[in-house]
PDB file of C-alpha atoms in Angstrom:
ATOM      1  CA  THR A   1     -29.048  -4.659  -4.521  1.00  0.00           C
ATOM      2  CA  VAL A   2     -31.027  -4.571  -0.471  1.00  0.00           C
ATOM      3  CA  LYS A   3     -28.958  -1.131  -0.416  1.00  0.00           C
ATOM      4  CA  PRO A   4     -29.662   0.138  -3.393  1.00  0.00           C
ATOM      5  CA  ASN A   5     -33.444  -0.630  -3.003  1.00  0.00           C
ATOM      6  CA  ILE A   6     -34.003   0.464   0.441  1.00  0.00           C
ATOM      7  CA  ILE A   7     -32.345   4.228  -0.255  1.00  0.00           C
ATOM      8  CA  SER A   8     -33.871   4.887  -3.648  1.00  0.00           C
ATOM      9  CA  SER A   9     -37.599   3.899  -1.841  1.00  0.00           C
ATOM     10  CA  PHE A  10     -36.666   6.344   1.390  1.00  0.00           C
ATOM     11  CA  LEU A  11     -35.484   9.185  -1.043  1.00  0.00           C
ATOM     12  CA  SER A  12     -38.592   8.528  -3.438  1.00  0.00           C
ATOM     13  CA  ARG A  13     -40.953   9.559  -1.103  1.00  0.00           C
ATOM     14  CA  PHE A  14     -39.268  12.947  -0.363  1.00  0.00           C
ATOM     15  CA  TYR A  15     -38.986  13.756  -3.646  1.00  0.00           C
ATOM     16  CA  ASN A  16     -42.251  12.359  -5.308  1.00  0.00           C
ATOM     17  CA  TYR A  17     -40.826   9.658  -7.649  1.00  0.00           C
ATOM     18  CA  LYS A  18     -42.758   6.392  -8.790  1.00  0.00           C
ATOM     19  CA  ASN A  19     -40.098   3.785  -7.179  1.00  0.00           C
ATOM     20  CA  ILE A  20     -39.872   0.231  -8.876  1.00  0.00           C
ATOM     21  CA  SER A  21     -37.608  -1.825  -6.556  1.00  0.00           C
ATOM     22  CA  ASN A  22     -35.879  -5.251  -8.144  1.00  0.00           C
ATOM     23  CA  ILE A  23     -35.522  -7.906  -5.236  1.00  0.00           C
ATOM     24  CA  THR A  24     -32.672 -10.002  -6.406  1.00  0.00           C
ATOM     25  CA  GLY A  25     -32.703 -11.878  -3.127  1.00  0.00           C
ATOM     26  CA  LEU A  26     -33.155 -11.439   0.455  1.00  0.00           C
ATOM     27  CA  GLY A  27     -29.243 -11.498   1.090  1.00  0.00           C
ATOM     28  CA  THR A  28     -27.703 -12.419   3.560  1.00  0.00           C
ATOM     29  CA  LEU A  29     -29.241 -10.353   6.147  1.00  0.00           C
ATOM     30  CA  PHE A  30     -32.291 -12.864   6.486  1.00  0.00           C
ATOM     31  CA  LEU A  31     -29.429 -15.841   7.122  1.00  0.00           C
ATOM     32  CA  ARG A  32     -28.105 -13.700  10.363  1.00  0.00           C
ATOM     33  CA  GLY A  33     -30.491 -15.054  12.884  1.00  0.00           C
ATOM     34  CA  ARG A  34     -33.970 -14.022  13.896  1.00  0.00           C
ATOM     35  CA  ILE A  35     -33.284 -10.615  15.572  1.00  0.00           C
ATOM     36  CA  VAL A  36     -31.548  -9.429  12.116  1.00  0.00           C
ATOM     37  CA  GLU A  37     -34.346 -10.691  10.069  1.00  0.00           C
ATOM     38  CA  TRP A  38     -36.685  -8.890  12.259  1.00  0.00           C
ATOM     39  CA  ILE A  39     -34.951  -5.591  11.894  1.00  0.00           C
ATOM     40  CA  SER A  40     -34.554  -6.063   8.115  1.00  0.00           C
ATOM     41  CA  ILE A  41     -38.107  -6.377   7.866  1.00  0.00           C
ATOM     42  CA  LEU A  42     -38.645  -3.348  10.313  1.00  0.00           C
ATOM     43  CA  ILE A  43     -36.373  -1.255   7.906  1.00  0.00           C
ATOM     44  CA  TYR A  44     -37.905  -2.900   4.517  1.00  0.00           C
ATOM     45  CA  ARG A  45     -41.888  -1.701   6.101  1.00  0.00           C
ATOM     46  CA  ILE A  46     -40.764   1.934   6.472  1.00  0.00           C
ATOM     47  CA  SER A  47     -38.535   2.269   3.132  1.00  0.00           C
ATOM     48  CA  PHE A  48     -41.282   0.541   0.932  1.00  0.00           C
ATOM     49  CA  SER A  49     -44.480   1.769   2.718  1.00  0.00           C
ATOM     50  CA  LYS A  50     -45.054   4.187  -0.528  1.00  0.00           C
ATOM     51  CA  ILE A  51     -43.335   1.759  -3.414  1.00  0.00           C
ATOM     52  CA  TYR A  52     -45.258   2.104  -6.414  1.00  0.00           C
ATOM     53  CA  TYR A  53     -44.092  -1.240  -7.771  1.00  0.00           C
ATOM     54  CA  VAL A  54     -41.878  -4.179  -6.637  1.00  0.00           C
ATOM     55  CA  LEU A  55     -40.156  -7.433  -8.859  1.00  0.00           C
ATOM     56  CA  PHE A  56     -39.155 -10.648  -7.296  1.00  0.00           C
ATOM     57  CA  HIS A  57     -36.748 -12.563  -8.506  1.00  0.00           C
ATOM     58  CA  ASN A  58     -38.826 -15.986  -6.714  1.00  0.00           C
ATOM     59  CA  TYR A  59     -41.936 -16.993  -5.255  1.00  0.00           C
ATOM     60  CA  TYR A  60     -40.720 -17.793  -1.977  1.00  0.00           C
ATOM     61  CA  ASP A  61     -38.996 -14.092  -1.873  1.00  0.00           C
ATOM     62  CA  ARG A  62     -42.670 -12.708  -3.024  1.00  0.00           C
ATOM     63  CA  ASN A  63     -44.451 -14.493  -0.517  1.00  0.00           C
ATOM     64  CA  SER A  64     -41.998 -13.712   2.419  1.00  0.00           C
ATOM     65  CA  PHE A  65     -42.548  -9.962   1.685  1.00  0.00           C
ATOM     66  CA  ILE A  66     -46.671 -10.081   1.225  1.00  0.00           C
ATOM     67  CA  LYS A  67     -46.625 -12.499   4.248  1.00  0.00           C
ATOM     68  CA  ASN A  68     -44.389  -9.738   7.107  1.00  0.00           C
ATOM     69  CA  ASN A  69     -46.541  -7.257   5.467  1.00  0.00           C
ATOM     70  CA  ILE A  70     -43.832  -5.066   3.943  1.00  0.00           C
ATOM     71  CA  ILE A  71     -45.640  -5.006   0.489  1.00  0.00           C
ATOM     72  CA  SER A  72     -49.512  -6.125  -0.971  1.00  0.00           C
ATOM     73  CA  LYS A  73     -49.603  -8.883  -3.465  1.00  0.00           C
ATOM     74  CA  GLU A  74     -51.767  -6.270  -5.927  1.00  0.00           C
ATOM     75  CA  ILE A  75     -48.038  -4.130  -6.209  1.00  0.00           C
ATOM     76  CA  SER A  76     -45.949  -6.760  -6.760  1.00  0.00           C
ATOM     77  CA  CYS A  77     -44.983  -9.683  -9.479  1.00  0.00           C
ATOM     78  CA  THR A  78     -42.442 -12.660  -9.990  1.00  0.00           C
ATOM     79  CA  ILE A  79     -40.177 -12.661 -12.700  1.00  0.00           C
ATOM     80  CA  PRO A  80     -37.431 -15.713 -13.684  1.00  0.00           C
ATOM     81  CA  GLY A  81     -34.341 -13.667 -12.237  1.00  0.00           C
ATOM     82  CA  SER A  82     -32.628 -11.414 -14.746  1.00  0.00           C
ATOM     83  CA  GLY A  83     -32.957 -14.085 -17.712  1.00  0.00           C
ATOM     84  CA  VAL A  84     -30.294 -15.156 -19.971  1.00  0.00           C
ATOM     85  CA  ASP A  85     -29.121 -13.767 -23.440  1.00  0.00           C
ATOM     86  CA  LEU A  86     -29.449 -17.203 -25.232  1.00  0.00           C
ATOM     87  CA  ASN A  87     -27.394 -15.822 -28.503  1.00  0.00           C
ATOM     88  CA  PHE A  88     -24.526 -14.965 -26.252  1.00  0.00           C
ATOM     89  CA  PHE A  89     -24.866 -18.231 -23.979  1.00  0.00           C
ATOM     90  CA  HIS A  90     -25.921 -20.967 -26.852  1.00  0.00           C
ATOM     91  CA  TYR A  91     -26.534 -24.548 -26.403  1.00  0.00           C
ATOM     92  CA  SER A  92     -22.967 -26.645 -26.866  1.00  0.00           C
ATOM     93  CA  LYS A  93     -23.873 -30.084 -27.090  1.00  0.00           C
ATOM     94  CA  LYS A  94     -21.947 -32.592 -24.531  1.00  0.00           C
ATOM     95  CA  ASN A  95     -21.296 -36.069 -25.064  1.00  0.00           C
ATOM     96  CA  TYR A  96     -20.848 -38.105 -21.916  1.00  0.00           C
ATOM     97  CA  GLU A  97     -20.029 -41.650 -23.286  1.00  0.00           C
ATOM     98  CA  ASN A  98     -16.448 -42.931 -22.355  1.00  0.00           C
ATOM     99  CA  LEU A  99     -15.903 -39.847 -19.874  1.00  0.00           C
ATOM    100  CA  ILE A 100     -13.799 -40.710 -17.044  1.00  0.00           C
ATOM    101  CA  HIS A 101     -12.601 -37.369 -15.943  1.00  0.00           C
ATOM    102  CA  PHE A 102     -15.176 -35.054 -14.847  1.00  0.00           C
ATOM    103  CA  ASN A 103     -14.833 -31.318 -15.050  1.00  0.00           C
ATOM    104  CA  PHE A 104     -17.275 -29.576 -12.320  1.00  0.00           C
ATOM    105  CA  LEU A 105     -16.832 -25.752 -12.344  1.00  0.00           C
ATOM    106  CA  TYR A 106     -18.109 -23.141  -9.895  1.00  0.00           C
ATOM    107  CA  MET A 107     -18.132 -19.611 -10.965  1.00  0.00           C
ATOM    108  CA  GLY A 108     -19.303 -17.062  -8.185  1.00  0.00           C
ATOM    109  CA  ARG A 109     -17.987 -14.881  -5.352  1.00  0.00           C
ATOM    110  CA  ILE A 110     -15.998 -17.263  -3.396  1.00  0.00           C
ATOM    111  CA  ILE A 111     -17.454 -16.270  -0.040  1.00  0.00           C
ATOM    112  CA  LYS A 112     -18.802 -18.712   2.804  1.00  0.00           C
ATOM    113  CA  ASP A 113     -22.744 -18.190   2.127  1.00  0.00           C
ATOM    114  CA  LYS A 114     -21.904 -19.703  -1.261  1.00  0.00           C
ATOM    115  CA  GLY A 115     -21.490 -22.948   0.317  1.00  0.00           C
ATOM    116  CA  ILE A 116     -17.499 -22.608  -0.334  1.00  0.00           C
ATOM    117  CA  ILE A 117     -16.167 -24.123   2.666  1.00  0.00           C
ATOM    118  CA  GLU A 118     -18.886 -27.477   2.658  1.00  0.00           C
ATOM    119  CA  LEU A 119     -17.875 -27.516  -1.384  1.00  0.00           C
ATOM    120  CA  LEU A 120     -13.983 -27.401  -0.463  1.00  0.00           C
ATOM    121  CA  ASP A 121     -14.790 -30.441   2.666  1.00  0.00           C
ATOM    122  CA  ALA A 122     -16.571 -32.551   0.040  1.00  0.00           C
ATOM    123  CA  ILE A 123     -13.490 -32.394  -2.350  1.00  0.00           C
ATOM    124  CA  LYS A 124     -11.409 -33.578   0.025  1.00  0.00           C
ATOM    125  CA  MET A 125     -13.666 -36.798   0.709  1.00  0.00           C
ATOM    126  CA  LEU A 126     -13.816 -37.418  -3.022  1.00  0.00           C
ATOM    127  CA  ARG A 127     -10.002 -36.985  -3.194  1.00  0.00           C
ATOM    128  CA  ASP A 128      -9.343 -39.454   0.043  1.00  0.00           C
ATOM    129  CA  LEU A 129     -11.267 -42.048  -2.309  1.00  0.00           C
ATOM    130  CA  ASN A 130      -9.070 -41.373  -5.372  1.00  0.00           C
ATOM    131  CA  PHE A 131     -12.247 -40.236  -7.528  1.00  0.00           C
ATOM    132  CA  LYS A 132     -10.641 -38.926 -10.801  1.00  0.00           C
ATOM    133  CA  ALA A 133     -12.326 -35.240 -10.997  1.00  0.00           C
ATOM    134  CA  LYS A 134     -11.394 -31.798 -11.935  1.00  0.00           C
ATOM    135  CA  PHE A 135     -12.859 -28.946  -9.880  1.00  0.00           C
ATOM    136  CA  THR A 136     -12.574 -25.325 -11.377  1.00  0.00           C
ATOM    137  CA  PHE A 137     -13.383 -22.154  -9.479  1.00  0.00           C
ATOM    138  CA  ILE A 138     -13.834 -18.544 -11.013  1.00  0.00           C
ATOM    139  CA  GLY A 139     -14.708 -15.685  -9.213  1.00  0.00           C
ATOM    140  CA  LYS A 140     -13.411 -13.137  -6.606  1.00  0.00           C
ATOM    141  CA  LEU A 141     -11.967 -14.756  -3.654  1.00  0.00           C
ATOM    142  CA  ASP A 142     -13.758 -13.012   0.175  1.00  0.00           C
ATOM    143  CA  PRO A 143     -10.790 -10.488   1.125  1.00  0.00           C
ATOM    144  CA  ASN A 144     -12.537 -10.490   4.603  1.00  0.00           C
ATOM    145  CA  ASN A 145     -12.523 -14.071   5.345  1.00  0.00           C
ATOM    146  CA  LYS A 146      -9.150 -15.161   6.614  1.00  0.00           C
ATOM    147  CA  TYR A 147      -9.916 -18.932   7.418  1.00  0.00           C
ATOM    148  CA  LEU A 148     -11.706 -18.956   3.729  1.00  0.00           C
ATOM    149  CA  ILE A 149      -8.620 -17.401   2.277  1.00  0.00           C
ATOM    150  CA  LYS A 150      -6.057 -20.066   4.154  1.00  0.00           C
ATOM    151  CA  LYS A 151      -8.127 -22.981   3.065  1.00  0.00           C
ATOM    152  CA  PHE A 152      -8.945 -22.028  -0.763  1.00  0.00           C
ATOM    153  CA  ASN A 153      -4.959 -21.176  -1.259  1.00  0.00           C
ATOM    154  CA  ASN A 154      -4.281 -24.422   0.579  1.00  0.00           C
ATOM    155  CA  PHE A 155      -6.442 -26.442  -1.861  1.00  0.00           C
ATOM    156  CA  ILE A 156      -4.983 -24.686  -4.613  1.00  0.00           C
ATOM    157  CA  PHE A 157      -1.432 -25.356  -3.410  1.00  0.00           C
ATOM    158  CA  LYS A 158      -2.157 -29.076  -2.915  1.00  0.00           C
ATOM    159  CA  GLY A 159      -3.870 -29.200  -6.813  1.00  0.00           C
ATOM    160  CA  LEU A 160      -6.896 -30.045  -5.161  1.00  0.00           C
ATOM    161  CA  ILE A 161      -8.683 -27.344  -6.805  1.00  0.00           C
ATOM    162  CA  TYR A 162      -8.234 -24.762  -9.986  1.00  0.00           C
ATOM    163  CA  TYR A 163      -8.602 -21.207  -9.502  1.00  0.00           C
ATOM    164  CA  TYR A 164      -8.623 -18.755 -12.273  1.00  0.00           C
ATOM    165  CA  GLY A 165      -9.449 -15.492 -10.252  1.00  0.00           C
ATOM    166  CA  ASN A 166     -12.350 -13.012 -11.970  1.00  0.00           C
ATOM    167  CA  VAL A 167     -12.496 -13.488 -15.706  1.00  0.00           C
ATOM    168  CA  ASP A 168     -14.134 -11.253 -18.479  1.00  0.00           C
ATOM    169  CA  THR A 169     -16.889 -14.049 -19.617  1.00  0.00           C
ATOM    170  CA  VAL A 170     -17.841 -17.694 -17.889  1.00  0.00           C
ATOM    171  CA  ARG A 171     -19.065 -18.904 -21.603  1.00  0.00           C
ATOM    172  CA  ASP A 172     -15.907 -20.630 -22.346  1.00  0.00           C
ATOM    173  CA  PHE A 173     -15.258 -22.373 -18.786  1.00  0.00           C
ATOM    174  CA  ILE A 174     -18.954 -23.298 -18.909  1.00  0.00           C
ATOM    175  CA  ILE A 175     -18.701 -24.795 -22.558  1.00  0.00           C
ATOM    176  CA  LYS A 176     -15.701 -26.941 -21.386  1.00  0.00           C
ATOM    177  CA  SER A 177     -17.055 -27.880 -18.018  1.00  0.00           C
ATOM    178  CA  ASP A 178     -19.069 -31.139 -17.618  1.00  0.00           C
ATOM    179  CA  CYS A 179     -21.039 -30.002 -14.544  1.00  0.00           C
ATOM    180  CA  VAL A 180     -21.749 -26.779 -12.721  1.00  0.00           C
ATOM    181  CA  ILE A 181     -22.033 -26.701  -9.070  1.00  0.00           C
ATOM    182  CA  LEU A 182     -23.747 -24.160  -6.588  1.00  0.00           C
ATOM    183  CA  PRO A 183     -23.692 -24.848  -2.877  1.00  0.00           C
ATOM    184  CA  SER A 184     -25.092 -21.411  -2.241  1.00  0.00           C
ATOM    185  CA  TYR A 185     -26.918 -20.973   1.414  1.00  0.00           C
ATOM    186  CA  ARG A 186     -29.839 -18.633  -0.174  1.00  0.00           C
ATOM    187  CA  GLU A 187     -30.326 -17.334  -4.064  1.00  0.00           C
ATOM    188  CA  GLY A 188     -32.649 -14.951  -5.966  1.00  0.00           C
ATOM    189  CA  MET A 189     -32.555 -16.582  -9.095  1.00  0.00           C
ATOM    190  CA  SER A 190     -28.845 -17.453  -9.924  1.00  0.00           C
ATOM    191  CA  LYS A 191     -27.800 -16.257 -13.079  1.00  0.00           C
ATOM    192  CA  SER A 192     -24.938 -18.895 -13.169  1.00  0.00           C
ATOM    193  CA  LEU A 193     -27.172 -21.652 -13.216  1.00  0.00           C
ATOM    194  CA  LEU A 194     -29.188 -19.925 -15.808  1.00  0.00           C
ATOM    195  CA  GLU A 195     -26.112 -19.431 -17.840  1.00  0.00           C
ATOM    196  CA  ALA A 196     -24.988 -23.031 -17.322  1.00  0.00           C
ATOM    197  CA  SER A 197     -28.737 -24.289 -18.396  1.00  0.00           C
ATOM    198  CA  ALA A 198     -28.493 -22.347 -21.363  1.00  0.00           C
ATOM    199  CA  ILE A 199     -25.526 -24.177 -22.703  1.00  0.00           C
ATOM    200  CA  GLY A 200     -26.997 -27.303 -21.690  1.00  0.00           C
ATOM    201  CA  ARG A 201     -24.944 -28.522 -18.206  1.00  0.00           C
ATOM    202  CA  PRO A 202     -26.374 -30.440 -15.693  1.00  0.00           C
ATOM    203  CA  MET A 203     -26.411 -28.844 -12.405  1.00  0.00           C
ATOM    204  CA  LEU A 204     -25.974 -29.844  -9.197  1.00  0.00           C
ATOM    205  CA  ALA A 205     -26.594 -26.892  -6.502  1.00  0.00           C
ATOM    206  CA  SER A 206     -28.594 -26.283  -2.777  1.00  0.00           C
ATOM    207  CA  ASN A 207     -32.153 -27.397  -2.777  1.00  0.00           C
ATOM    208  CA  VAL A 208     -33.008 -23.584  -1.529  1.00  0.00           C
ATOM    209  CA  PRO A 209     -35.127 -20.927  -3.750  1.00  0.00           C
ATOM    210  CA  GLY A 210     -32.999 -19.544  -6.459  1.00  0.00           C
ATOM    211  CA  CYS A 211     -31.880 -22.644  -7.089  1.00  0.00           C
ATOM    212  CA  ASN A 212     -34.907 -25.013  -7.311  1.00  0.00           C
ATOM    213  CA  ASP A 213     -36.650 -22.661  -9.604  1.00  0.00           C
ATOM    214  CA  ILE A 214     -34.015 -24.068 -12.006  1.00  0.00           C
ATOM    215  CA  ILE A 215     -33.116 -27.339 -11.283  1.00  0.00           C
ATOM    216  CA  SER A 216     -35.485 -30.575 -11.256  1.00  0.00           C
ATOM    217  CA  ASP A 217     -34.071 -33.187  -9.042  1.00  0.00           C
ATOM    218  CA  GLY A 218     -33.199 -36.228 -11.923  1.00  0.00           C
ATOM    219  CA  PHE A 219     -34.016 -33.946 -14.744  1.00  0.00           C
ATOM    220  CA  ASN A 220     -31.522 -31.402 -15.480  1.00  0.00           C
ATOM    221  CA  GLY A 221     -29.193 -32.199 -12.171  1.00  0.00           C
ATOM    222  CA  PHE A 222     -29.358 -33.487  -8.579  1.00  0.00           C
ATOM    223  CA  LEU A 223     -30.531 -31.244  -5.671  1.00  0.00           C
ATOM    224  CA  PHE A 224     -28.438 -31.367  -2.197  1.00  0.00           C
ATOM    225  CA  GLU A 225     -29.141 -30.055   1.227  1.00  0.00           C
ATOM    226  CA  PRO A 226     -27.538 -26.978   1.951  1.00  0.00           C
ATOM    227  CA  MET A 227     -24.643 -26.456   4.377  1.00  0.00           C
ATOM    228  CA  SER A 228     -23.896 -30.059   4.307  1.00  0.00           C
ATOM    229  CA  SER A 229     -20.499 -31.389   2.570  1.00  0.00           C
ATOM    230  CA  LYS A 230     -21.837 -34.945   3.212  1.00  0.00           C
ATOM    231  CA  SER A 231     -25.111 -34.386   1.079  1.00  0.00           C
ATOM    232  CA  LEU A 232     -22.737 -32.451  -1.278  1.00  0.00           C
ATOM    233  CA  TYR A 233     -20.635 -34.875  -1.841  1.00  0.00           C
ATOM    234  CA  ASN A 234     -23.310 -37.581  -2.394  1.00  0.00           C
ATOM    235  CA  ALA A 235     -24.759 -35.720  -5.127  1.00  0.00           C
ATOM    236  CA  ILE A 236     -21.101 -35.554  -6.858  1.00  0.00           C
ATOM    237  CA  ILE A 237     -20.962 -39.061  -6.522  1.00  0.00           C
ATOM    238  CA  LYS A 238     -24.941 -39.395  -7.636  1.00  0.00           C
ATOM    239  CA  PHE A 239     -24.018 -37.517 -11.222  1.00  0.00           C
ATOM    240  CA  ILE A 240     -20.330 -39.053 -11.616  1.00  0.00           C
ATOM    241  CA  GLU A 241     -22.067 -42.743 -11.478  1.00  0.00           C
ATOM    242  CA  THR A 242     -25.381 -41.479 -13.336  1.00  0.00           C
ATOM    243  CA  PRO A 243     -25.279 -43.278 -16.723  1.00  0.00           C
ATOM    244  CA  ALA A 244     -23.481 -41.289 -19.771  1.00  0.00           C
ATOM    245  CA  PHE A 245     -26.946 -41.843 -21.386  1.00  0.00           C
ATOM    246  CA  LEU A 246     -28.982 -40.079 -18.483  1.00  0.00           C
ATOM    247  CA  LYS A 247     -26.582 -37.509 -18.906  1.00  0.00           C
ATOM    248  CA  ASN A 248     -27.102 -36.519 -22.092  1.00  0.00           C
ATOM    249  CA  LYS A 249     -30.282 -36.030 -21.598  1.00  0.00           C
ATOM    250  CA  MET A 250     -29.679 -34.078 -18.627  1.00  0.00           C
ATOM    251  CA  SER A 251     -28.156 -31.739 -20.945  1.00  0.00           C
ATOM    252  CA  ARG A 252     -30.333 -31.642 -23.415  1.00  0.00           C
ATOM    253  CA  ASN A 253     -33.165 -30.968 -20.694  1.00  0.00           C
ATOM    254  CA  SER A 254     -31.332 -28.127 -19.355  1.00  0.00           C
ATOM    255  CA  TYR A 255     -31.127 -26.124 -22.369  1.00  0.00           C
ATOM    256  CA  LYS A 256     -34.966 -26.619 -22.783  1.00  0.00           C
ATOM    257  CA  ASN A 257     -35.461 -25.539 -19.792  1.00  0.00           C
ATOM    258  CA  SER A 258     -33.222 -22.166 -20.402  1.00  0.00           C
ATOM    259  CA  LEU A 259     -36.020 -21.435 -22.980  1.00  0.00           C
ATOM    260  CA  LYS A 260     -38.653 -20.165 -20.496  1.00  0.00           C
ATOM    261  CA  PHE A 261     -35.945 -17.587 -19.028  1.00  0.00           C
ATOM    262  CA  ASP A 262     -34.905 -15.605 -22.329  1.00  0.00           C
ATOM    263  CA  GLU A 263     -33.861 -12.174 -20.906  1.00  0.00           C
ATOM    264  CA  LYS A 264     -36.614 -10.798 -23.705  1.00  0.00           C
ATOM    265  CA  TYR A 265     -39.141 -11.576 -21.197  1.00  0.00           C
ATOM    266  CA  ILE A 266     -37.704  -9.664 -18.505  1.00  0.00           C
ATOM    267  CA  ILE A 267     -36.999  -6.853 -20.635  1.00  0.00           C
ATOM    268  CA  ASP A 268     -40.387  -6.497 -22.011  1.00  0.00           C
ATOM    269  CA  LYS A 269     -41.649  -6.960 -18.388  1.00  0.00           C
ATOM    270  CA  TYR A 270     -39.587  -3.724 -16.820  1.00  0.00           C
ATOM    271  CA  ASN A 271     -40.559  -1.710 -20.569  1.00  0.00           C
ATOM    272  CA  ASN A 272     -43.842  -2.291 -19.424  1.00  0.00           C
ATOM    273  CA  LEU A 273     -44.055  -1.150 -16.059  1.00  0.00           C
ATOM    274  CA  ILE A 274     -42.236   1.954 -17.144  1.00  0.00           C
ATOM    275  CA  ILE A 275     -43.536   3.307 -20.245  1.00  0.00           C
TER     276      ILE A 275
END
């Protein structure tokens, strides 16, 4: 949403419209080095100079905008992402007793910034030690990263991962999974983790904003260091070796935690701003 936010903010100044921007995440611009980050901050400052209100999906992003003098505290707030439809993504009980073969699910864009390279490397480390686990991927594969395409397809060919491409709904995949993984470098407020929480699945994710807002380490999943295949590998092993009764508890905790991310709250927030 970076381009729509910036373009609509510029246009609103000329047409005298009140503009509300929604920062779902800072995007990859803030991962490209200090110079690119500085340019991004400058563009935001100019385009948001007359902004009416700004919604953020996590406290880190909001504090970053305030600290860099892009917006003031008074015209902004944080909401819990885009929320989750608890009627559609409803709780599905999981019993981890006597479970031997674990099905780990990744859902999202198959791109470098989502930590796919590190995840593939961690899977290779697990296979070398003969751990019995299935890794399922759903989402669009980045057509511009030839190295990632080659590596990803090689893992499919060797039977190390299972890839289903784009799907209409992820609900059935989450229900069939035992744990959801997201090794992203940065998030706004991960939609995939919110949906996994609502269905009641433990999660493994990078210890970054947008992920650690949803996961409490040891409560409803485990956090690991971003950009580290070794840390991710250790988190997978840790989950596999966690006693079944604790996995069952994590599953219930995930669902209970999802209740505060009900999309009805977010919709009411938008309506109160607009009306």
